[in-house]
mmCIF file of C-alpha atoms in Angstrom:
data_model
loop_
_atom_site.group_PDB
_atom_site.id
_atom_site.type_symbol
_atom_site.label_atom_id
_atom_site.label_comp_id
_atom_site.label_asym_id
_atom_site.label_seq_id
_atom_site.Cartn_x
_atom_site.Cartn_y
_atom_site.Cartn_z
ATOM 1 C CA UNK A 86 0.000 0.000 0.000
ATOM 2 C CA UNK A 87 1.208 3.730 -0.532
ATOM 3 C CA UNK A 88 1.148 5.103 2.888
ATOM 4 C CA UNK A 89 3.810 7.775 4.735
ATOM 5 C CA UNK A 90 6.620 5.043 3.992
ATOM 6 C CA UNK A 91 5.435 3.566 0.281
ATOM 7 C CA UNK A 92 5.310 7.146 -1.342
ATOM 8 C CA UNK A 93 9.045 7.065 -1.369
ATOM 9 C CA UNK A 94 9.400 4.034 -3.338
ATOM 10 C CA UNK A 95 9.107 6.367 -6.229
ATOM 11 C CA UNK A 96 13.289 7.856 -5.640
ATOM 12 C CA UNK A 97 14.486 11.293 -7.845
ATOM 13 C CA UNK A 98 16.028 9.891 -11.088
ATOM 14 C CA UNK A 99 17.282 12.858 -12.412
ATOM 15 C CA UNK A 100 15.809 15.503 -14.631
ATOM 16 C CA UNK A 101 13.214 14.501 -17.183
ATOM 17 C CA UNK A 102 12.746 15.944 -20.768
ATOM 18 C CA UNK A 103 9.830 17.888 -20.526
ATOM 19 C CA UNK A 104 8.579 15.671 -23.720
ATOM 20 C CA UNK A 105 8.113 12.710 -21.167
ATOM 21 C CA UNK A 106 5.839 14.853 -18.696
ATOM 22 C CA UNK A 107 3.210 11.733 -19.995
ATOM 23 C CA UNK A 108 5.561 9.426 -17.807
ATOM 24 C CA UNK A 109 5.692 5.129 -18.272
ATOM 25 C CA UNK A 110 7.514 3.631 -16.250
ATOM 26 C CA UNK A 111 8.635 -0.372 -16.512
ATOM 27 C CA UNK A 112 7.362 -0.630 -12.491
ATOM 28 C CA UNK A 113 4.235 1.812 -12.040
ATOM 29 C CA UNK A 114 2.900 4.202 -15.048
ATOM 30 C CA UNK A 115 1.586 7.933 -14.409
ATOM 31 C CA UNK A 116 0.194 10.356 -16.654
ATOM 32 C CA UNK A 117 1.664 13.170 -14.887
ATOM 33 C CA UNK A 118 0.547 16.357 -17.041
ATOM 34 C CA UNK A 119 -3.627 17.239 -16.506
ATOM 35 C CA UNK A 120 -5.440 19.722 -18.668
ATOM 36 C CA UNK A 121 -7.417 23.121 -17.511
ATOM 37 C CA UNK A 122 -9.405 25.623 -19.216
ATOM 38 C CA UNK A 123 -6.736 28.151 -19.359
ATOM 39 C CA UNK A 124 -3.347 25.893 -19.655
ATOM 40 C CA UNK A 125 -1.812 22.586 -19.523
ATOM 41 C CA UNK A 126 0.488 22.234 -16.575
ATOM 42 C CA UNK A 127 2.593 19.329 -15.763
ATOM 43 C CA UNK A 128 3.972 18.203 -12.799
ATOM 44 C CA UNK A 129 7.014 15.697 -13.351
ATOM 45 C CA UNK A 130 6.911 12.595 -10.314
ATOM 46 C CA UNK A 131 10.142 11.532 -10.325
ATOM 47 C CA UNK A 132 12.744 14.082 -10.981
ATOM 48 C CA UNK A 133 10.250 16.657 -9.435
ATOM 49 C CA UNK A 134 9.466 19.475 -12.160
ATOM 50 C CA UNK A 135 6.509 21.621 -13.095
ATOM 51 C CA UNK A 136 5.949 22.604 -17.232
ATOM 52 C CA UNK A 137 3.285 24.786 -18.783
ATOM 53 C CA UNK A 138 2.657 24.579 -22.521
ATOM 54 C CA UNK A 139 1.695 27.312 -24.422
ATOM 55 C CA UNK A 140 -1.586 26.393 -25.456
ATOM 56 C CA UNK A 141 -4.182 24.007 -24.046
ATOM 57 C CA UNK A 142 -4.918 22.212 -27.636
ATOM 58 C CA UNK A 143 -1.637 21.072 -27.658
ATOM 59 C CA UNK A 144 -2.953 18.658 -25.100
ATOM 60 C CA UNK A 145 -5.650 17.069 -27.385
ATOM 61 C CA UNK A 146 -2.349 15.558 -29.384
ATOM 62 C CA UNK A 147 -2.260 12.379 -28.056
ATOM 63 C CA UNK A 148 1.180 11.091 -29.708
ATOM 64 C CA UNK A 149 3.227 13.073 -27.282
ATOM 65 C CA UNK A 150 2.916 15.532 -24.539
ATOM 66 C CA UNK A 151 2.958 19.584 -24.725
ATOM 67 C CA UNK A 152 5.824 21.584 -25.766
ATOM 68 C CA UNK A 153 6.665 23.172 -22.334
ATOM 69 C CA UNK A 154 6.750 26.763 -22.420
ATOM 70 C CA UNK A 155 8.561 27.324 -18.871
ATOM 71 C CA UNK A 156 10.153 24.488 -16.831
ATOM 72 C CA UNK A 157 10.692 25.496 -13.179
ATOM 73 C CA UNK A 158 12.869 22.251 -11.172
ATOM 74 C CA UNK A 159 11.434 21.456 -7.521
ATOM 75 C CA UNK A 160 13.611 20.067 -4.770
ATOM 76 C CA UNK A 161 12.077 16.163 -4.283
ATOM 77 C CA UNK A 162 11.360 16.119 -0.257
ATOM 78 C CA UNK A 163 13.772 13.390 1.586
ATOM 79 C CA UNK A 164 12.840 11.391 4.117
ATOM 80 C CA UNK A 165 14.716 8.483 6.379
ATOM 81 C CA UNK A 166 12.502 6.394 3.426
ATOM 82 C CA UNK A 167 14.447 8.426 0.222
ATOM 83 C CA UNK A 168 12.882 11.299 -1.930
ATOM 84 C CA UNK A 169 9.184 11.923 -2.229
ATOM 85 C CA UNK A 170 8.211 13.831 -5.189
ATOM 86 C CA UNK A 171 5.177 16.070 -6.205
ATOM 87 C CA UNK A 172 2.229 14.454 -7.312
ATOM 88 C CA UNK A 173 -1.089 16.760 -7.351
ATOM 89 C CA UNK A 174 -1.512 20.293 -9.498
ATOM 90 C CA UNK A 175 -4.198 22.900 -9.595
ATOM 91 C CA UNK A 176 -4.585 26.262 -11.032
ATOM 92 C CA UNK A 177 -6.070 29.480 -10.262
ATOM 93 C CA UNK A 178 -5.762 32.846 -10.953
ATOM 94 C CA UNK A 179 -2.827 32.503 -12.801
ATOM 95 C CA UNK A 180 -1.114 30.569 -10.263
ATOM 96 C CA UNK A 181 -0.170 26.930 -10.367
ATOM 97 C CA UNK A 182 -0.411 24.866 -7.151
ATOM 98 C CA UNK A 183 1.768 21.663 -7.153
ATOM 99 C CA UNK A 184 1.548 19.335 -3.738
ATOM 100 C CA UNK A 185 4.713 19.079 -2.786
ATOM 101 C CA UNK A 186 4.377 16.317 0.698
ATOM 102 C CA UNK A 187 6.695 19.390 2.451
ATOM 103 C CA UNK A 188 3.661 21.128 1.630
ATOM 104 C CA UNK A 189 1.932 23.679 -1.816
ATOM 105 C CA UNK A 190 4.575 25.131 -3.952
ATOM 106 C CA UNK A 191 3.454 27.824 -6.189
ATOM 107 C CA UNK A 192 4.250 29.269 -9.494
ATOM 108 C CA UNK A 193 3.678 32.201 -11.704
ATOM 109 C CA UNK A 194 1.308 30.592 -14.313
ATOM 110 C CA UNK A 195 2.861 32.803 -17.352
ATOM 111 C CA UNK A 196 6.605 32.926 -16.345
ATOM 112 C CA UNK A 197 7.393 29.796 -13.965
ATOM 113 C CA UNK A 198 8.510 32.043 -11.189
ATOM 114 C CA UNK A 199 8.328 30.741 -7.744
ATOM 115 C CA UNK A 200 5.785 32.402 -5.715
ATOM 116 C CA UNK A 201 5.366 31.795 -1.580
ATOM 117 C CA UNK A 202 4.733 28.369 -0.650
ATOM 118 C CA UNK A 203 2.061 26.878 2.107
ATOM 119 C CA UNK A 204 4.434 25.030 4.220
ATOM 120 C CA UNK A 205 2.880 21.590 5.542
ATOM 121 C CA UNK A 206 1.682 21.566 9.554
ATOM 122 C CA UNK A 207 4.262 19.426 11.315
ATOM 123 C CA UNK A 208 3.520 15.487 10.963
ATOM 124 C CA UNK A 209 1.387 16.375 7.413
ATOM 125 C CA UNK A 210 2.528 14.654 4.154
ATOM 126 C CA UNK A 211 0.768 16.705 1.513
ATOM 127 C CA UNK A 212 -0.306 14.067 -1.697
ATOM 128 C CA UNK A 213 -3.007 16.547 -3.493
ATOM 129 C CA UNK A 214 -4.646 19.994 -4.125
ATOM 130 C CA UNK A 215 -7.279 21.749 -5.089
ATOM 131 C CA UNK A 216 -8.642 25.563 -5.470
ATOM 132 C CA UNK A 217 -12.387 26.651 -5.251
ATOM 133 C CA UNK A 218 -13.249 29.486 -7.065
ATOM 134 C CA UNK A 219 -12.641 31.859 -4.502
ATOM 135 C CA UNK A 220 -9.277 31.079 -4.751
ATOM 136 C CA UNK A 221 -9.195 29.258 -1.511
ATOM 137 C CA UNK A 222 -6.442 26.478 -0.951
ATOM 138 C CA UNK A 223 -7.284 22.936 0.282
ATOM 139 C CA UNK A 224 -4.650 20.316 0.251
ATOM 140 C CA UNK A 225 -5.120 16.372 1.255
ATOM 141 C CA UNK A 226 -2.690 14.066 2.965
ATOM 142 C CA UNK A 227 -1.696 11.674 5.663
ATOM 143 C CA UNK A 228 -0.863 13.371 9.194
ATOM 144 C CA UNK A 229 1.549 11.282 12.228
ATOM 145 C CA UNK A 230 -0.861 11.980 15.262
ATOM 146 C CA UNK A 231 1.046 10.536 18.193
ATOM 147 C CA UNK A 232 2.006 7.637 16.046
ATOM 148 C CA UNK A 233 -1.020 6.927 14.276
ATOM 149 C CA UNK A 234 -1.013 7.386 10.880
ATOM 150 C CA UNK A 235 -4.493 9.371 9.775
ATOM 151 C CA UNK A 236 -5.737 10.936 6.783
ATOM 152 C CA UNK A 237 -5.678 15.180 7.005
ATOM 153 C CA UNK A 238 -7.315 17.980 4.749
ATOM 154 C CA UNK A 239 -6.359 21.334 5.529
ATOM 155 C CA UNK A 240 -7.779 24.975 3.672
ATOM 156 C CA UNK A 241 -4.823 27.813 3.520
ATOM 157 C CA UNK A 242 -5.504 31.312 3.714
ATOM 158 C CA UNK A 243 -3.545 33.388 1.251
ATOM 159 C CA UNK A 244 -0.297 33.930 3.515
ATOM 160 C CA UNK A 245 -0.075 29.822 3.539
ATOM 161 C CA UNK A 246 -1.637 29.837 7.193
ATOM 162 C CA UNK A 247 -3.795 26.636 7.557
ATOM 163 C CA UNK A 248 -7.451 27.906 8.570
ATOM 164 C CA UNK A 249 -9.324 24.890 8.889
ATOM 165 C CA UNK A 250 -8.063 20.859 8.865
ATOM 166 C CA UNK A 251 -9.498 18.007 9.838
ATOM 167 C CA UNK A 252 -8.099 14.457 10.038
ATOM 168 C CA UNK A 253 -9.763 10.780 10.207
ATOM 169 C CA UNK A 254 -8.826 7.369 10.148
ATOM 170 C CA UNK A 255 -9.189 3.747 12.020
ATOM 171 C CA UNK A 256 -7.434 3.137 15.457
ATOM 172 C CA UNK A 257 -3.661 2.213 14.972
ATOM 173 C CA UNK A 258 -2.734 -1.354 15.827
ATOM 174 C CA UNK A 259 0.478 -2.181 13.790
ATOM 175 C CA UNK A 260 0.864 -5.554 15.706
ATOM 176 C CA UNK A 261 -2.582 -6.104 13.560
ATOM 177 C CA UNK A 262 -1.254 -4.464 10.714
ATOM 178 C CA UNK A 263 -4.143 -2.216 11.022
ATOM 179 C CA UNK A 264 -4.927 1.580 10.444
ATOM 180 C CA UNK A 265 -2.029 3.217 8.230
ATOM 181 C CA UNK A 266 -4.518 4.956 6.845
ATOM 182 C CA UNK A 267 -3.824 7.738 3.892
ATOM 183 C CA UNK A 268 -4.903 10.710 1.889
ATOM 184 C CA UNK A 269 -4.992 10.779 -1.729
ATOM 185 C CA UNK A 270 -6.807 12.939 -3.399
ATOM 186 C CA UNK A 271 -8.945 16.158 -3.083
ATOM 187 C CA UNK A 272 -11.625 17.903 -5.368
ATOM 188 C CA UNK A 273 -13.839 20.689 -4.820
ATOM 189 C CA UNK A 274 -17.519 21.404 -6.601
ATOM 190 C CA UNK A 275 -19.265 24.295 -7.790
ATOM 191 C CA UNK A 276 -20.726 25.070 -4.826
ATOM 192 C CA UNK A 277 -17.524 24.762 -2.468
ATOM 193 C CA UNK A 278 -17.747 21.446 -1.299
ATOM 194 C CA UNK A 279 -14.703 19.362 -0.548
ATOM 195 C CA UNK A 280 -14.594 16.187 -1.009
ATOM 196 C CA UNK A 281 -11.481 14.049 0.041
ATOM 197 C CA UNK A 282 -10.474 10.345 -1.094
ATOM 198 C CA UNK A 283 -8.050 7.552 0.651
ATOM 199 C CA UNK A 284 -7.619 4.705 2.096
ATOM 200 C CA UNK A 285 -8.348 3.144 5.300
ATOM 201 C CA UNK A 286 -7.179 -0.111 6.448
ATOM 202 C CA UNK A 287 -10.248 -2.093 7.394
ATOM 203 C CA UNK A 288 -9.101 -5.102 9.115
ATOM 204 C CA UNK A 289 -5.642 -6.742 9.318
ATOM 205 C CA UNK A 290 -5.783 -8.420 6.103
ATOM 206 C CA UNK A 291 -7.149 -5.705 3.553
ATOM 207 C CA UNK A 292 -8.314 -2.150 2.747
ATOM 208 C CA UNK A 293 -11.086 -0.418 1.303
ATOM 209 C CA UNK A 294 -11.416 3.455 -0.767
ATOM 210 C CA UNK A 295 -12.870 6.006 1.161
ATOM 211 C CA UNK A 296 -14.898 9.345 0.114
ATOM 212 C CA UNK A 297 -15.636 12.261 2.935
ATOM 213 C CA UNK A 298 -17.458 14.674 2.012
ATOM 214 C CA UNK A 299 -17.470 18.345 3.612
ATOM 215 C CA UNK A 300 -20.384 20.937 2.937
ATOM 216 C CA UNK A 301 -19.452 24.640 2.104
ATOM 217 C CA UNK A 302 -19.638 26.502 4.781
ATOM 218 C CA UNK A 303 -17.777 29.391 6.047
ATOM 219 C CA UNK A 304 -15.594 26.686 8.366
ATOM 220 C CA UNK A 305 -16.614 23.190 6.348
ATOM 221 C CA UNK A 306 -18.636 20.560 8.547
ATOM 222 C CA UNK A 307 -18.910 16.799 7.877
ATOM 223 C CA UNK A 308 -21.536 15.698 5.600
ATOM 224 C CA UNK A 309 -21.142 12.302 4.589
ATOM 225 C CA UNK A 310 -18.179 9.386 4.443
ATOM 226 C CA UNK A 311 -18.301 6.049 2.794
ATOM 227 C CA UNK A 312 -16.365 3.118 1.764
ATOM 228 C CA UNK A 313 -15.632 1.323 -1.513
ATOM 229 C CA UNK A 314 -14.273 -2.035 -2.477
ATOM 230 C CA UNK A 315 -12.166 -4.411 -0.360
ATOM 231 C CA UNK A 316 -9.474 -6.164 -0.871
ATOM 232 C CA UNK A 317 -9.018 -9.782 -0.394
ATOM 233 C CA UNK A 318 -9.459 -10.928 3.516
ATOM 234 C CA UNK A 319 -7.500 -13.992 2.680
ATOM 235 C CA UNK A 320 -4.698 -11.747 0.930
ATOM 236 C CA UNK A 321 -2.899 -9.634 2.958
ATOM 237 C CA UNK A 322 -1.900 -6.252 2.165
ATOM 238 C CA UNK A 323 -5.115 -6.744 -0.859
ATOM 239 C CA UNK A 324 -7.456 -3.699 -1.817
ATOM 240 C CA UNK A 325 -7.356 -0.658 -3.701
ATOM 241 C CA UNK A 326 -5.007 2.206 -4.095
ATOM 242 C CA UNK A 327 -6.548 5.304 -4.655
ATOM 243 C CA UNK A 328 -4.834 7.606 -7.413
ATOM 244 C CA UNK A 329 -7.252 10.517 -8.099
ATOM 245 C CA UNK A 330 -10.944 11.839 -8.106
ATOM 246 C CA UNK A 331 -13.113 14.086 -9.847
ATOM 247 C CA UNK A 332 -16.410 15.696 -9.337
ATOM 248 C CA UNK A 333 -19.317 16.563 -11.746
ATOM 249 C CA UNK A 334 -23.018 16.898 -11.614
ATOM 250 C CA UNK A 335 -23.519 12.880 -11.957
ATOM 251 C CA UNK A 336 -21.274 12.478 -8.805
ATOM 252 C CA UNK A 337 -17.860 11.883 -7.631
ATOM 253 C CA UNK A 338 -15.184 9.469 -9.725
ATOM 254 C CA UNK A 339 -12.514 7.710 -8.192
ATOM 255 C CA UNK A 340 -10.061 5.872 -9.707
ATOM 256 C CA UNK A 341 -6.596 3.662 -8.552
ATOM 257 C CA UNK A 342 -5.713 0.166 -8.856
ATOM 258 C CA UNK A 343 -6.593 -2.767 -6.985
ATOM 259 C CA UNK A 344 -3.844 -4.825 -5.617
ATOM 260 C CA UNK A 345 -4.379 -8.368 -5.563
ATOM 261 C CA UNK A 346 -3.386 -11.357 -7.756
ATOM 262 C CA UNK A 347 -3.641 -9.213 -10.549
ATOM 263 C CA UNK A 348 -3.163 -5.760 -10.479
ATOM 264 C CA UNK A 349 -6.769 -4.402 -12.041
ATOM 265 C CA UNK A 350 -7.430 -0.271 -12.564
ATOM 266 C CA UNK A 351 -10.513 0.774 -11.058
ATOM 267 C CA UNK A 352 -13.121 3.334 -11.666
ATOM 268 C CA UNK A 353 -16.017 4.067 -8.906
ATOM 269 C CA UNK A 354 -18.949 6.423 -9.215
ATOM 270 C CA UNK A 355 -20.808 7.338 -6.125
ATOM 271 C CA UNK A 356 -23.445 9.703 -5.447
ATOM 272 C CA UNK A 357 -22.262 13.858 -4.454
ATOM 273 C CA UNK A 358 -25.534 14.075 -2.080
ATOM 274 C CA UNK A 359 -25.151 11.037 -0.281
ATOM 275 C CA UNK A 360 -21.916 8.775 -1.065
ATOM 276 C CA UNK A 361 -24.096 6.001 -2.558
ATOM 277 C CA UNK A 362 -21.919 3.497 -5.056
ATOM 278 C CA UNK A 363 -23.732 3.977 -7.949
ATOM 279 C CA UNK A 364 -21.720 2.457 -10.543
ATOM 280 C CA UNK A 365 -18.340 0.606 -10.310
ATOM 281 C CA UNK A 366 -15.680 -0.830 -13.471
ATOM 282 C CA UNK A 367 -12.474 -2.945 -13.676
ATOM 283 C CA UNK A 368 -12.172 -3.661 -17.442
ATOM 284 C CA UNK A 369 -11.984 -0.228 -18.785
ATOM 285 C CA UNK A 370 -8.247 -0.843 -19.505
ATOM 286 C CA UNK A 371 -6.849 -3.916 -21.699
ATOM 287 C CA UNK A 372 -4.524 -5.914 -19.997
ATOM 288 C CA UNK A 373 -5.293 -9.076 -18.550
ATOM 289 C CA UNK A 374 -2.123 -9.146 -16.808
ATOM 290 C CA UNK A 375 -1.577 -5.738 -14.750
ATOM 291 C CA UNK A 376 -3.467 -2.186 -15.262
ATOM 292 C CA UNK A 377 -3.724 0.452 -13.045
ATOM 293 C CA UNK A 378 -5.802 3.647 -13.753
ATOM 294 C CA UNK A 379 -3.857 7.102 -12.287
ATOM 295 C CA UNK A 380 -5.987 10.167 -12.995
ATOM 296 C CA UNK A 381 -9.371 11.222 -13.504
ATOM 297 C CA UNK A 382 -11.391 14.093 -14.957
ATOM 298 C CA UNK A 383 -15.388 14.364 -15.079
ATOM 299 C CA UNK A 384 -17.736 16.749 -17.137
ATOM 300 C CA UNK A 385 -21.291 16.747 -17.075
ATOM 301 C CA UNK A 386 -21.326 14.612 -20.464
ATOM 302 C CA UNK A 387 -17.910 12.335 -20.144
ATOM 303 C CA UNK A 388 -15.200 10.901 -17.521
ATOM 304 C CA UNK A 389 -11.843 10.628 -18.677
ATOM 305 C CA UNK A 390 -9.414 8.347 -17.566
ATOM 306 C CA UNK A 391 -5.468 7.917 -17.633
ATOM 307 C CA UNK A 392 -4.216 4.446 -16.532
ATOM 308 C CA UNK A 393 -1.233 1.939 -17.556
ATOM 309 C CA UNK A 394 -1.284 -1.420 -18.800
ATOM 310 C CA UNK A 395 1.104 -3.933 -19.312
ATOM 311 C CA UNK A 396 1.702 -5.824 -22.641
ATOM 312 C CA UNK A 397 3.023 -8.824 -23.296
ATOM 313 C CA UNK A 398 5.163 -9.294 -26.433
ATOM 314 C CA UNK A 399 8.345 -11.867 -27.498
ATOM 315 C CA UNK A 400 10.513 -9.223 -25.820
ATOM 316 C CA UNK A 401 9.412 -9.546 -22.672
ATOM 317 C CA UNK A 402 6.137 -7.502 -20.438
ATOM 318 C CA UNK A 403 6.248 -3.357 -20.638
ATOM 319 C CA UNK A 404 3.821 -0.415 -19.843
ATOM 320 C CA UNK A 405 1.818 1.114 -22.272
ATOM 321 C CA UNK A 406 0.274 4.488 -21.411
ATOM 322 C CA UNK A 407 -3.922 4.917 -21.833
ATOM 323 C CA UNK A 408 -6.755 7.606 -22.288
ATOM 324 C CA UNK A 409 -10.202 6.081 -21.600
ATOM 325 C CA UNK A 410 -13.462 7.719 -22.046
ATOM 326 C CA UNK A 411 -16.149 6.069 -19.846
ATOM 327 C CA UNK A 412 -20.153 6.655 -19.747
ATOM 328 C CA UNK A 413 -20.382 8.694 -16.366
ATOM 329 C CA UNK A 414 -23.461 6.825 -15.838
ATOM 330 C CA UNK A 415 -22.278 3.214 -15.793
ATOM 331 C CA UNK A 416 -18.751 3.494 -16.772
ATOM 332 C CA UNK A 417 -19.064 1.749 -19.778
ATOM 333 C CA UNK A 418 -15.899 2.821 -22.540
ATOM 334 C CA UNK A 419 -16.873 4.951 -24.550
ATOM 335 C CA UNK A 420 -13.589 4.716 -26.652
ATOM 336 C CA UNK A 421 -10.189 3.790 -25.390
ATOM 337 C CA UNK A 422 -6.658 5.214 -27.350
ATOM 338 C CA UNK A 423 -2.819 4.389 -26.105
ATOM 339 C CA UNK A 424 -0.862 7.022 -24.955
ATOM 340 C CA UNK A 425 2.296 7.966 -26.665
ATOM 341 C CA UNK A 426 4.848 4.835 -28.194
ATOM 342 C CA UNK A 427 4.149 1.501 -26.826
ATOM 343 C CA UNK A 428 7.267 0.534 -24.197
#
C-alpha cells in the first residue's frame, strides 16, 4: 500500500525531458501532465518538475505531450525512506499549485517564477490539491498523530496559514497491521464542497477506498463518508489504491488500482448528495495481466481516464500508457486510445 513510507518508493532519477511529462515507467505508469481551461500544466513525479505549454490544444495531441513553455525544477522532499516527489496540481488565478508532501509550492502561471509556498503543519505529508473558485487552498494528505497514521485535509488562507483541517482514520494497531490509513486525493464542486479520497485499512488483512465529504460553509462541517471495495481478507496487504478523483453533476469518480493477484485499474462512481456506489468498473483498460488507472477528470457529459497497462510481447512484459473515455453513468468505454509509443 502507498502510505507515509510507500510514497518514497518512487526515488528522484534525475531531470526529465519535458517531452516525457506523460511518464511510463517499466514498475508503475503515471500520466503526470492534466489539462485546464486556461493551460496545460505538468507536474514531473520523479525528478520533481513543473511545465506549462503554451496552449491548451496542444494537449488534445495524443502522440506526445505539450511543448513546455517554462520548466521550473522542484527540490524532491527526503525522508529516512528516500525522496518523495510532487504528485497533485491545480490552477487558479494565474497561479499553479503543485503538492509538494513538504507542503503547496506555487508558481507564476505565465513565467514559472516561484511564488510563496504553504508550508505543511508538522507530521502532514501533503499528496493533493485543489482551489475553489474563490481562490481558496485545500490540500489532502496523511498526518503522524502521536504515532497513528491518519488521513488530514487542511484549507490555507492566502499567507499559507492553515485555517481549517481536519483528520480521520481507524485506530492504529500495527501488531494487527491495522490503520495506516492515507490521503490521496482532493476535489472541490461548484458550490464549495470538498470532497477528500483515501484509504483506510479495514481489518488486518485488507483495505477499502474512502470518500468524505465536507459541505461549504464558512468553516466546512462533515456531511457524509463512505467506503468502496475491499481487498481480499485472505490476501494480505489486498485492496485498492486510490490515485485521483473528480467531481461533476452525476457524482464523484474515483479511480486507482486494486492490488491483488492481478493488479486491475478501477473506476467508482458514487453519489455527491449522499456517497451512494452507484456504478463501479475494472475492465476499462486492456490488460489481462496488470493495469492500473492514475488520474481522472469528469464533465457533465464524459469521464476521462489515464491508466497503464502492461503488454506482453516476445521481448518480454512493458507499460503502455492509456486515455479512456467512460459513460459517467455506468462506466461503460466509450472509446479507449494508447498514450504515446508503446514501451
Amino acid at each position: 500500500m502507498r502510505g507515509r513510507n510507500h510514497r518514497s518508493n518512487v526515488a528522484a532519477r534525475g531531470q526529465q525531458a519535458v517531452r516525457q511529462a506523460v511518464t511510463s515507467s517499466v514498475e508503475r505508469p503515471r500520466a503526470s501532465w492534466r489539462r485546464s481551461t486556461a493551460l496545460t500544466a505538468a507536474v514531473g513525479l520523479l525528478a520533481g518538475f513543473v511545465a506549462v505549454a503554451p496552449s491548451d490544444t496542444q494537449a488534445l495531441d495524443l502522440t506526445s505531450p505539450p511543448v513546455a513553455q517554462w520548466v521550473s525544477s522542484l527540490t524532491p522532499t527526503t525522508t529516512g525512506f528516500g525522496p518523495i516527489a510532487p504528485e497533485g496540481i491545480a490552477t487558479h488565478g494565474g497561479v499553479v499549485h503543485v503538492a509538494d508532501p513538504a507542503g503547496v509550492d506555487r508558481f507564476d502561471a505565465a513565467t514559472g517564477s516561484a511564488l510563496a509556498s504553504f508550508p505543511a503543519p508538522a507530521g502532514v505529508v501533503i499528496s493533493d490539491v485543489a482551489v475553489d473558485a474563490a481562490g481558496n487552498v485545500v490540500a489532502v494528505g496523511d498526518i503522524d498523530e502521536g504515532g497513528d497514521p491518519n488521513i488530514w485535509v487542511g484549507r490555507f488562507d492566502a499567507a499559507g496559514t492553515v485555517v481549517w483541517s481536519d483528520s480521520f482514520g481507524n485506530p492504529y494497531n500495527p501488531s494487527a497491521g491495522l490503520g495506516e490509513d492515507t490521503g490521496r486525493a482532493v476535489a472541490i464542486d461548484g458550490s464549495g464542497a470538498i470532497y477528500v479520497s483515501g484509504m483506510l485499512d479495514s481489518t488486518p488483512q485488507f483495505r477499502k477506498a474512502v470518500v468524505r465529504k465536507y459541505d461549504a460553509t464558512a468553516t466546512p462541517t462533515f456531511a457524509w463518508q463512505n467506503e468502496y471495495l475491499k481487498g481480499d481478507e485472505y490476501l494480505i496487504g489486498s485492496g485498492p489504491v486510490v490515485a485521483d478523483m473528480a467531481v461533476a453533476s452525476d457524482g464523484v469518480f474515483v479511480v486507482g488500482e486494486v492490488l491483488g493477484p492481478q493488479g486491475l485499474g478501477f473506476a467508482v462512481r458514487a453519489s455527491a448528495l449522499t456517497g451512494q456506489e452507484l456504478a463501479s468498473s475494472s475492465s476499462f483498460l486492456a490488460s489481462t495481466l496488470s493495469a492500473r488507472a492514475t488520474g481522472v477528470t469528469a464533465t457533465d457529459t464524459a469521464v476521462y481516464v489515464t491508466g497503464g497497462e502492461i503488454t506482453r510481447t516476445a521481448a518480454g512484459d512493458g507499460w503502455d500508457a492509456r486515455l479512456v473515455r467512460l459513460d459517467p453513468d455506468d462506466l461503460t468505454v466509450v472509446w479507449s486510445e494508447l498514450i504515446g509509443t508503446p514501451i
